[in-house]
Coordinates of C-alpha atoms in Angstrom, one line a residue:
X286 CA -12.6 17.8 9.4
X287 CA -12.9 19.0 5.8
X288 CA -15.7 21.5 6.5
X289 CA -13.9 22.9 9.5
X290 CA -10.6 23.4 7.5
X291 CA -12.6 24.8 4.5
X292 CA -14.0 27.4 6.8
X293 CA -10.6 28.2 8.1
X294 CA -8.5 28.2 4.9
X295 CA -11.1 29.1 2.3
X296 CA -9.5 30.0 -1.0
X297 CA -6.1 28.6 -0.1
X298 CA -4.8 26.1 -2.7
X299 CA -5.4 22.5 -1.4
X300 CA -5.6 19.7 -4.1
X301 CA -3.8 19.5 -7.4
X302 CA -4.0 16.4 -9.6
X303 CA -3.7 16.0 -13.3
X304 CA -4.4 19.5 -14.3
X305 CA -7.2 19.9 -11.7
X306 CA -6.8 22.3 -8.8
X307 CA -9.2 22.9 -5.9
X308 CA -9.1 25.2 -3.0
X309 CA -10.1 24.1 0.5
X310 CA -13.5 25.7 0.0
X311 CA -13.9 24.0 -3.5
X312 CA -12.8 20.6 -2.1
X313 CA -15.6 20.8 0.5
X314 CA -18.1 21.5 -2.3
X315 CA -16.7 18.6 -4.3
X316 CA -17.3 16.3 -1.4
X317 CA -20.8 17.6 -0.8
X318 CA -21.8 17.5 -4.5
X319 CA -20.5 13.9 -5.1
X320 CA -22.0 12.8 -1.8
X321 CA -25.3 14.1 -3.2
X322 CA -24.9 12.1 -6.4
X323 CA -24.1 9.0 -4.4
X324 CA -27.1 9.6 -2.1
X325 CA -29.3 10.0 -5.1
X326 CA -28.1 6.6 -6.4
X327 CA -29.2 5.0 -3.1
X328 CA -25.8 4.8 -1.4
X329 CA -26.0 5.4 2.4
X330 CA -24.0 5.1 5.6
X331 CA -22.2 1.9 5.8
X332 CA -22.5 0.9 2.2
X333 CA -19.2 -0.1 0.5
X334 CA -18.3 1.6 -2.7
X335 CA -15.4 0.0 -4.7
X336 CA -13.0 2.5 -6.4
X337 CA -10.8 0.9 -9.1
X338 CA -8.9 4.0 -10.2
X339 CA -5.4 5.3 -10.6
X340 CA -4.0 8.6 -9.4
X341 CA -6.6 11.1 -10.8
X342 CA -9.1 13.6 -9.7
X343 CA -11.9 11.2 -10.0
X344 CA -10.5 9.0 -7.3
X345 CA -10.6 12.0 -4.9
X346 CA -14.1 13.0 -6.1
X347 CA -15.4 9.5 -5.3
X348 CA -13.5 9.1 -2.1
X349 CA -14.6 12.5 -0.6
X350 CA -18.3 12.0 -1.7
X351 CA -18.2 8.5 -0.1
X352 CA -16.9 9.7 3.2
X353 CA -19.0 12.7 3.3
X354 CA -22.2 10.7 3.5
X355 CA -20.8 8.1 5.9
X356 CA -20.4 5.4 3.3
X357 CA -17.2 3.3 3.2
X358 CA -14.7 3.9 0.5
X359 CA -13.1 0.6 -0.7
X360 CA -10.2 1.3 -3.0
X361 CA -8.8 -1.6 -4.9
X362 CA -5.3 -2.1 -6.1
X363 CA -5.3 -1.3 -9.8
X364 CA -3.1 -4.3 -10.5
X365 CA -5.5 -6.9 -9.1
X366 CA -6.8 -9.4 -11.5
X367 CA -8.5 -12.8 -11.4
X368 CA -8.9 -14.5 -8.1
X369 CA -7.6 -11.6 -6.1
X370 CA -10.2 -9.2 -7.6
X371 CA -13.0 -11.9 -7.2
X372 CA -12.0 -12.3 -3.6
X373 CA -12.3 -8.5 -2.9
X374 CA -15.8 -8.4 -4.5
X375 CA -17.0 -11.3 -2.5
X376 CA -15.5 -10.0 0.8
X377 CA -16.5 -6.4 0.5
X378 CA -19.9 -6.9 -1.2
X379 CA -20.0 -3.4 -2.6
X380 CA -23.2 -1.7 -3.6
X381 CA -21.4 0.3 -6.3
X382 CA -18.3 0.0 -8.4
X383 CA -16.6 3.0 -9.8
X384 CA -14.0 1.8 -12.3
X385 CA -11.7 3.5 -14.7
X386 CA -12.4 2.3 -18.2
X387 CA -8.9 0.8 -18.7
X388 CA -9.5 -1.5 -15.8
X389 CA -13.1 -2.7 -16.8
X390 CA -11.8 -5.8 -18.8
X391 CA -10.5 -7.1 -15.4
X392 CA -14.1 -7.6 -14.3
X393 CA -15.4 -8.8 -17.7
X394 CA -12.8 -11.7 -17.4
X395 CA -14.1 -12.8 -14.0
X396 CA -17.0 -14.7 -15.6
X397 CA -20.7 -15.1 -14.6
X398 CA -20.0 -16.3 -11.1
X399 CA -18.4 -13.1 -10.0
X400 CA -20.3 -11.2 -7.4
X401 CA -20.5 -7.9 -9.2
X402 CA -22.3 -5.0 -7.5
X403 CA -25.7 -3.8 -8.7
X404 CA -24.4 -0.4 -9.8
X405 CA -21.5 0.5 -12.1
X406 CA -20.2 4.0 -12.7
X407 CA -17.4 4.0 -15.3
X408 CA -14.7 6.6 -15.4
X409 CA -14.1 7.9 -18.9
X410 CA -12.1 10.7 -20.4
X411 CA -15.1 12.9 -19.4
X412 CA -15.1 11.9 -15.8
X413 CA -17.3 9.6 -13.7
X414 CA -20.5 8.6 -15.5
X415 CA -23.3 8.3 -13.0
X416 CA -26.4 6.3 -13.3
X417 CA -29.3 4.8 -11.3
X418 CA -30.1 8.2 -9.7
X419 CA -33.4 9.3 -8.0
X420 CA -33.7 12.7 -6.5
X421 CA -33.1 12.6 -2.7
X422 CA -33.3 15.6 -0.2
X423 CA -30.4 18.0 -0.6
X424 CA -27.6 17.4 1.7
X425 CA -27.1 20.2 4.2
X426 CA -23.8 19.0 5.6
X427 CA -21.6 16.1 6.1
X428 CA -23.0 12.9 7.8
X429 CA -22.6 12.9 11.6
X430 CA -19.9 10.2 11.6
X431 CA -18.2 9.1 14.8
X432 CA -14.4 8.6 15.3
X433 CA -14.8 4.9 15.3
X434 CA -16.9 4.7 12.2
X435 CA -15.2 3.0 9.2
X436 CA -14.0 5.5 6.6
X437 CA -12.3 3.0 4.3
X438 CA -11.5 -0.6 3.8
X439 CA -7.9 -1.1 2.5
X440 CA -7.0 -4.5 1.1
X441 CA -3.6 -5.7 2.0
X442 CA -2.0 -8.9 0.7
X443 CA -2.2 -11.9 3.1
X444 CA 0.6 -14.2 3.9
X445 CA -0.9 -17.6 4.1
X446 CA -4.3 -16.7 2.7
X447 CA -6.2 -14.2 0.5
X448 CA -6.0 -10.4 1.0
X449 CA -7.6 -9.0 4.1
X450 CA -9.8 -5.8 4.2
X451 CA -8.4 -3.6 6.9
X452 CA -11.2 -1.5 8.5
X453 CA -9.8 2.0 8.9
X454 CA -11.9 4.3 11.2
X455 CA -12.3 8.0 10.7
X456 CA -10.0 8.8 13.7
X457 CA -7.2 6.5 12.3
X458 CA -6.8 8.8 9.3
X459 CA -6.8 11.8 11.6
X460 CA -4.0 10.3 13.5
X461 CA -2.2 9.2 10.3
X462 CA -2.1 12.9 9.3
X463 CA -0.9 14.1 12.8
X464 CA 1.7 11.4 13.3
X465 CA 3.1 11.5 9.8
X466 CA 3.4 15.2 9.9
X467 CA 5.2 15.0 13.2
X468 CA 7.7 12.6 11.7
X469 CA 8.4 14.5 8.6
X470 CA 8.3 18.0 10.2
X471 CA 5.4 19.1 7.9
X472 CA 4.3 22.7 8.6
X473 CA 1.5 25.0 7.5
X474 CA 1.9 26.1 3.8
X475 CA 4.0 23.1 2.7
X476 CA 3.4 21.5 -0.7
X477 CA 3.2 17.8 -0.3
X478 CA 4.0 15.9 -3.5
X479 CA 3.3 12.1 -3.8
X480 CA 3.4 9.7 -6.8
X481 CA 2.6 6.7 -4.7
X482 CA -0.6 4.9 -5.5
X483 CA -3.6 6.6 -3.9
X484 CA -5.3 3.3 -3.1
X485 CA -2.7 2.7 -0.5
X486 CA -2.4 4.2 3.0
X487 CA 0.7 6.3 2.3
X488 CA -0.8 8.5 -0.4
X489 CA -4.1 8.8 1.3
X490 CA -2.5 9.8 4.6
X491 CA -0.6 12.5 2.8
X492 CA -4.0 14.0 1.8
X493 CA -4.9 14.1 5.6
X494 CA -1.6 15.7 6.4
X495 CA -2.3 18.5 4.0
X496 CA -5.9 18.8 5.3
X497 CA -4.9 19.1 8.9
X498 CA -1.9 21.3 8.5
X499 CA -3.2 23.7 5.8
X500 CA -0.9 22.4 3.1
X501 CA -1.3 21.8 -0.6
X502 CA -1.6 18.1 -1.7
X503 CA -0.2 17.3 -5.1
X504 CA -1.0 13.8 -6.4
X505 CA 1.1 12.9 -9.4
X506 CA -0.3 10.4 -11.8
X507 CA 2.6 8.1 -11.7
X508 CA 6.3 7.9 -10.6
X509 CA 8.7 8.9 -13.3
X510 CA 12.4 8.7 -12.3
X511 CA 13.5 10.8 -15.3
X512 CA 11.0 13.6 -14.6
X513 CA 10.6 13.4 -10.8
X514 CA 12.7 16.5 -9.9
X515 CA 11.2 18.7 -12.7
X516 CA 7.7 17.8 -11.5
X517 CA 8.8 18.7 -7.9
X518 CA 10.2 22.0 -9.1
X519 CA 7.2 22.8 -11.2
X520 CA 4.7 22.3 -8.4
X521 CA 6.9 23.9 -5.7
X522 CA 7.0 20.7 -3.6
X523 CA 8.6 21.1 -0.2
X524 CA 7.9 17.5 1.1
X525 CA 7.7 14.2 -0.9
X526 CA 7.3 10.5 -0.3
X527 CA 9.6 7.7 -1.4
X528 CA 9.8 4.0 -0.8
X529 CA 13.1 2.1 -0.8
X530 CA 13.0 1.1 -4.5
X531 CA 12.1 4.6 -5.7
X532 CA 15.1 6.0 -4.0
X533 CA 17.4 3.4 -5.6
X534 CA 15.8 4.1 -9.0
X535 CA 16.4 7.8 -8.7
X536 CA 20.0 7.2 -7.6
X537 CA 20.5 5.0 -10.7
X538 CA 19.5 8.0 -13.0
X539 CA 22.2 10.0 -14.8
X540 CA 23.2 13.0 -12.8
X541 CA 21.5 16.2 -14.1
X542 CA 21.4 19.8 -12.9
X543 CA 17.7 19.3 -12.0
X544 CA 18.9 17.0 -9.1
X545 CA 19.1 20.0 -6.8
X546 CA 16.8 22.5 -8.6
X547 CA 13.9 22.0 -6.3
X548 CA 12.6 23.2 -2.9
X549 CA 12.1 19.9 -1.1
X550 CA 13.1 20.1 2.5
X551 CA 12.4 16.5 3.6
X552 CA 11.2 13.2 2.3
X553 CA 9.8 10.0 3.6
X554 CA 12.3 7.3 2.9
X555 CA 10.6 4.2 4.2
X556 CA 12.8 1.1 3.6
X557 CA 15.6 3.0 1.9
X558 CA 18.8 1.0 2.6
X559 CA 21.2 2.6 5.1
X560 CA 24.0 2.5 2.4
X561 CA 22.0 4.9 0.2
X562 CA 21.0 7.5 2.7
X563 CA 24.3 9.5 2.7
X564 CA 24.7 9.4 -1.1
X565 CA 21.0 10.4 -1.6
X566 CA 21.4 13.4 0.7
X567 CA 24.7 14.4 -0.9
X568 CA 23.3 14.2 -4.4
X569 CA 19.8 15.6 -4.0
X570 CA 20.1 17.6 -0.8
X571 CA 17.2 15.9 0.8
X572 CA 17.4 14.2 4.3
X573 CA 15.3 11.0 4.3
X574 CA 13.0 10.0 7.2
X575 CA 13.0 6.3 7.7
X576 CA 10.4 4.7 9.9
X577 CA 7.8 2.0 10.4
X578 CA 4.1 1.8 9.9
X579 CA 1.4 -0.6 8.7
X580 CA -2.1 -0.2 7.3
X581 CA -3.5 -1.7 10.6
X582 CA -1.5 0.6 12.9
X583 CA 0.0 4.0 12.4
X584 CA 3.2 6.0 11.8
X585 CA 4.7 5.5 15.3
X586 CA 8.4 4.8 14.7
X587 CA 10.6 7.2 12.7
X588 CA 14.3 7.8 12.3
X589 CA 15.5 11.2 10.9
X590 CA 18.6 11.8 9.0
X591 CA 21.4 11.8 10.2
X592 CA 20.9 9.0 12.5
X593 CA 23.0 7.1 15.1
X594 CA 21.4 4.0 13.6
X595 CA 20.8 4.6 9.9
X596 CA 18.5 2.0 8.4
X597 CA 16.7 1.4 11.7
X598 CA 12.9 1.9 12.4
X599 CA 13.9 4.6 14.9
X600 CA 12.4 5.0 18.4
X601 CA 8.8 4.6 19.4
X602 CA 7.0 8.0 19.5
X603 CA 4.1 9.0 21.6
X604 CA 0.8 7.3 20.6
X605 CA 1.3 3.6 21.2
X606 CA 2.8 1.0 23.5
X607 CA 5.1 -1.6 22.0
X608 CA 6.8 -4.8 23.1
X609 CA 9.0 -7.3 21.4
X610 CA 7.5 -10.7 22.3
X611 CA 8.0 -14.4 22.1
X612 CA 5.5 -17.0 20.8
X613 CA 3.6 -16.7 24.1
X614 CA 3.2 -12.9 23.8
X615 CA 5.7 -12.4 26.7
X616 CA 8.4 -9.6 26.4
X617 CA 11.9 -10.6 25.5
X618 CA 15.0 -8.8 26.6
X619 CA 16.6 -6.0 24.6
X620 CA 18.9 -7.4 21.9
X621 CA 16.6 -10.5 21.4
X622 CA 14.6 -10.8 18.3
X623 CA 10.8 -11.3 18.6
X624 CA 7.4 -10.2 17.1
X625 CA 6.5 -6.6 17.4
X626 CA 3.3 -6.1 19.3
X627 CA 1.5 -2.7 19.4
X628 CA -1.3 -1.1 21.3
X629 CA -2.7 2.4 20.6
X630 CA -3.0 5.0 23.4
X631 CA -5.4 7.2 21.4
X632 CA -8.9 5.8 20.7
X633 CA -9.6 4.5 17.2
X634 CA -6.1 5.4 16.0
X635 CA -5.5 1.8 14.8
X636 CA -7.6 -0.2 12.5
X637 CA -10.6 -1.9 14.0
X638 CA -10.1 -5.3 12.3
X639 CA -10.5 -7.2 9.1
X640 CA -13.8 -6.9 7.2
X641 CA -15.8 -10.1 7.2
X642 CA -13.1 -12.0 8.8
X643 CA -13.7 -12.2 12.6
X644 CA -11.3 -15.1 13.1
X645 CA -8.4 -13.2 11.5
X646 CA -9.3 -10.1 13.6
X647 CA -9.3 -12.2 16.8
X648 CA -6.0 -13.8 15.8
X649 CA -4.3 -10.5 15.0
X650 CA -5.5 -8.6 18.1
X651 CA -5.0 -11.5 20.5
X652 CA -4.4 -10.5 24.1
X653 CA -5.4 -6.8 23.3
X654 CA -2.1 -6.4 21.3
X655 CA -2.0 -5.9 17.5
X656 CA 0.3 -8.7 16.2
X657 CA 2.3 -7.0 13.4
X658 CA 3.8 -10.3 12.1
X659 CA 7.1 -8.5 11.9
X660 CA 10.3 -9.8 13.5
X661 CA 12.3 -7.0 15.2
X662 CA 14.9 -6.3 17.8
X663 CA 14.9 -3.5 20.3
X664 CA 18.4 -2.0 21.3
X665 CA 19.0 -0.7 24.8
X666 CA 19.2 2.9 23.5
X667 CA 15.5 2.5 22.4
X668 CA 16.0 2.0 18.7
X669 CA 14.1 -0.8 16.9
X670 CA 15.5 -2.7 13.9
X671 CA 13.3 -4.6 11.4
X672 CA 14.6 -8.1 10.7
X673 CA 12.0 -9.9 8.6
X674 CA 8.5 -11.0 8.4
X675 CA 7.4 -13.8 10.8
X676 CA 5.4 -15.5 8.1
X677 CA 5.8 -16.1 4.5
X678 CA 5.5 -12.6 2.9
X679 CA 7.4 -10.8 0.1
X680 CA 7.8 -7.1 -0.3
X681 CA 8.4 -6.0 -3.9
X682 CA 8.6 -2.4 -5.2
X683 CA 6.6 -1.2 -2.2
X684 CA 3.9 -3.8 -2.6
X685 CA 3.2 -6.8 -0.3
X686 CA 3.0 -10.0 -2.3
X687 CA 1.2 -13.0 -0.9
X688 CA 3.2 -16.2 -1.7
X689 CA 0.0 -18.1 -1.0
X690 CA -1.9 -16.2 -3.8
X691 CA 0.9 -16.6 -6.3
X692 CA 1.2 -20.3 -5.5
X693 CA -2.5 -20.8 -5.9
X694 CA -2.4 -19.2 -9.4
X695 CA 0.6 -21.4 -10.4
X696 CA -1.1 -24.6 -9.3
X697 CA -4.0 -24.0 -11.7
X698 CA -1.6 -24.8 -14.6
X699 CA -2.3 -28.4 -15.6
X700 CA 1.5 -29.2 -16.1
X701 CA 2.6 -28.2 -12.5
X702 CA 3.0 -30.8 -9.8
X703 CA 4.2 -28.6 -7.0
X704 CA 5.5 -25.1 -6.5
X705 CA 6.9 -22.8 -3.8
X706 CA 7.1 -19.0 -4.0
X707 CA 9.6 -17.2 -1.9
X708 CA 11.6 -13.9 -1.8
X709 CA 15.1 -13.4 -3.1
X710 CA 17.1 -10.2 -2.5
X711 CA 16.6 -7.4 -5.2
X712 CA 19.4 -5.0 -6.3
X713 CA 16.9 -2.2 -5.8
X714 CA 16.3 -3.1 -2.1
X715 CA 13.4 -5.2 -0.8
X716 CA 12.7 -8.5 -2.7
X717 CA 12.1 -10.1 -6.0
X718 CA 9.6 -12.9 -6.4
X719 CA 11.1 -16.3 -7.1
X720 CA 9.3 -19.6 -7.7
X721 CA 10.5 -23.2 -7.7
X722 CA 8.5 -25.5 -10.0
X723 CA 8.2 -29.3 -10.1
X724 CA 6.4 -30.4 -13.2
X725 CA 4.3 -33.5 -13.6
X726 CA 6.0 -36.6 -15.1
X727 CA 6.6 -36.3 -18.8
X728 CA 5.6 -32.6 -19.0
X729 CA 7.6 -29.6 -20.1
X730 CA 6.9 -25.9 -19.5
X731 CA 9.2 -23.1 -20.6
X732 CA 9.5 -20.5 -17.9
X733 CA 8.3 -17.7 -20.2
X734 CA 5.1 -19.7 -21.0
X735 CA 4.5 -19.9 -17.3
X736 CA 4.9 -16.1 -16.9
X737 CA 2.5 -15.4 -19.8
X738 CA 0.1 -17.7 -18.2
X739 CA 0.3 -15.9 -14.8
X740 CA 0.2 -12.3 -16.1
X741 CA -3.5 -12.4 -16.7
X742 CA -4.1 -14.0 -13.3
X743 CA -2.0 -11.9 -10.9
X744 CA -1.1 -8.4 -10.3
X745 CA 1.9 -7.4 -12.3
X746 CA 4.1 -6.9 -9.3
X747 CA 3.3 -10.4 -8.1
X748 CA 4.4 -12.2 -11.3
X749 CA 7.7 -14.0 -10.5
X750 CA 10.9 -12.7 -11.9
X751 CA 12.9 -15.9 -11.2
X752 CA 11.9 -19.5 -12.1
X753 CA 13.7 -22.5 -10.8
X754 CA 12.8 -25.9 -12.3
X755 CA 13.2 -28.7 -9.8
X756 CA 13.4 -32.4 -10.3
X757 CA 12.1 -32.7 -6.7
X758 CA 11.1 -30.3 -3.9
X759 CA 13.0 -30.3 -0.6
X760 CA 10.5 -31.7 1.9
X761 CA 10.0 -31.9 5.6
X762 CA 9.3 -35.2 7.4
X763 CA 5.6 -34.3 7.1
X764 CA 5.9 -33.8 3.3
X765 CA 5.7 -30.0 3.4
X766 CA 8.0 -28.0 1.1
X767 CA 11.0 -26.7 3.1
X768 CA 10.9 -23.0 1.8
X769 CA 13.6 -22.1 4.2
X770 CA 16.0 -24.2 2.1
X771 CA 15.0 -22.5 -1.1
X772 CA 15.3 -19.0 0.5
X773 CA 18.7 -19.8 1.9
X774 CA 19.9 -21.0 -1.5
X775 CA 18.6 -17.9 -3.1
X776 CA 19.5 -17.2 -6.8
X777 CA 21.3 -20.4 -7.9
X778 CA 23.3 -20.8 -11.2
X779 CA 21.0 -21.5 -14.1
X780 CA 18.0 -20.0 -12.6
X781 CA 15.7 -18.4 -15.2
X782 CA 15.5 -14.5 -14.9
X783 CA 12.7 -12.7 -16.6
X784 CA 14.8 -9.5 -16.7
X785 CA 17.3 -11.1 -19.2
X786 CA 14.6 -11.9 -21.7
X787 CA 13.5 -8.4 -22.6
X788 CA 9.8 -9.5 -22.1
X789 CA 7.6 -6.9 -20.4
X790 CA 4.7 -7.9 -18.1
X791 CA 1.3 -6.6 -19.3
X792 CA -0.3 -4.1 -16.9

């Protein structure tokens, strides 16, 4: 794809990131040259290369080089720490780790039992520092990959277990670009600006949108509410990408003249509450496109502004079949809630499974349907509405939080007898992480001390905001904690709130 588009668009601007700019032709040469370096280091087709890096040009250099030679890019969430990071290493078994210097201590803290790869390339202020190279034959072109070959493994938080590595084929990224551009109305020559983390599907698929449509891809180092519109104006952005909390944060900023001094024509607004869509459009002049997608599937539901059903997922677009099913995978009538099951109509346009987890793959793709784990309802007019997750998951600031992983970290504290982690509503939309704690007899544990204990063991977004100390947990007849009771009670009087302390989680 890249070589074909480089031949077509040549010196047209393509990638801009942190002061670095490449044309289409230059980007193809970046891919070839970094593919050569990787090949010289012994990396070949099918080898996993872990990339632990923020939104910077070095991420793209590594990603392009890896995919150019048919190896498998394995980005890791930059917030992963402790057991989460150790699990990714053990599951992916990478041959090379490319890591930004600021994140290197997370690996040093894992201890001697960590399954570190044999090769390490640090990213310093001077770029990626390569090592272990032996001259190999010069690459004449990209590896002859097939549509079903894995391009990347993207780790998503589990619900009742550790993170799963989603195997994303080459063709899935092609269709991500096509389907997302269709939903947003992207057209040739647009400037696509994203501040979302590039280790997630959203920012990666914006790259493919730009590649396929002949657009410019602007990767912003990080989201800044106060500077967002100036950045958009400076780069000439015409399309941008927001998640629910980001839109709420932008709306909370003081009104400024820059609010409308931009060229943005449309924006992804996934998860933006219906109540914010009119005010957002009135203030910033940007219609938001809501929708539904997952790392395992694709962007197949979208709902453009203005909508007859604001806040809904929209209608199913061409590219997949969908049913709302009961616990036996049988369709339920319109207006009845059930699990959303999806099946692609284009080969390899969905993920091919979970890396190294065959039992989870079989479970998720049972009966030849991908089981999303999302409870939805279909209306007679064809619109779908998301209700909640079927299992115990939390969505915070655009990140999936595994309650299981947080609970495992809490239970390593020697003063904790039992705990439950669950979502409570956030004033910014989505969820906040709450935990109920039962201490061992005779023990005390200030909530802030617990938070300080957890911040070195969990991603910053997974550290609970609310702590509820319990004399005893609500239990089922079988002795399991009744989380439904805790969720329904929500934020109760006297519940400890990190936001009121002024303490800032270390990142």
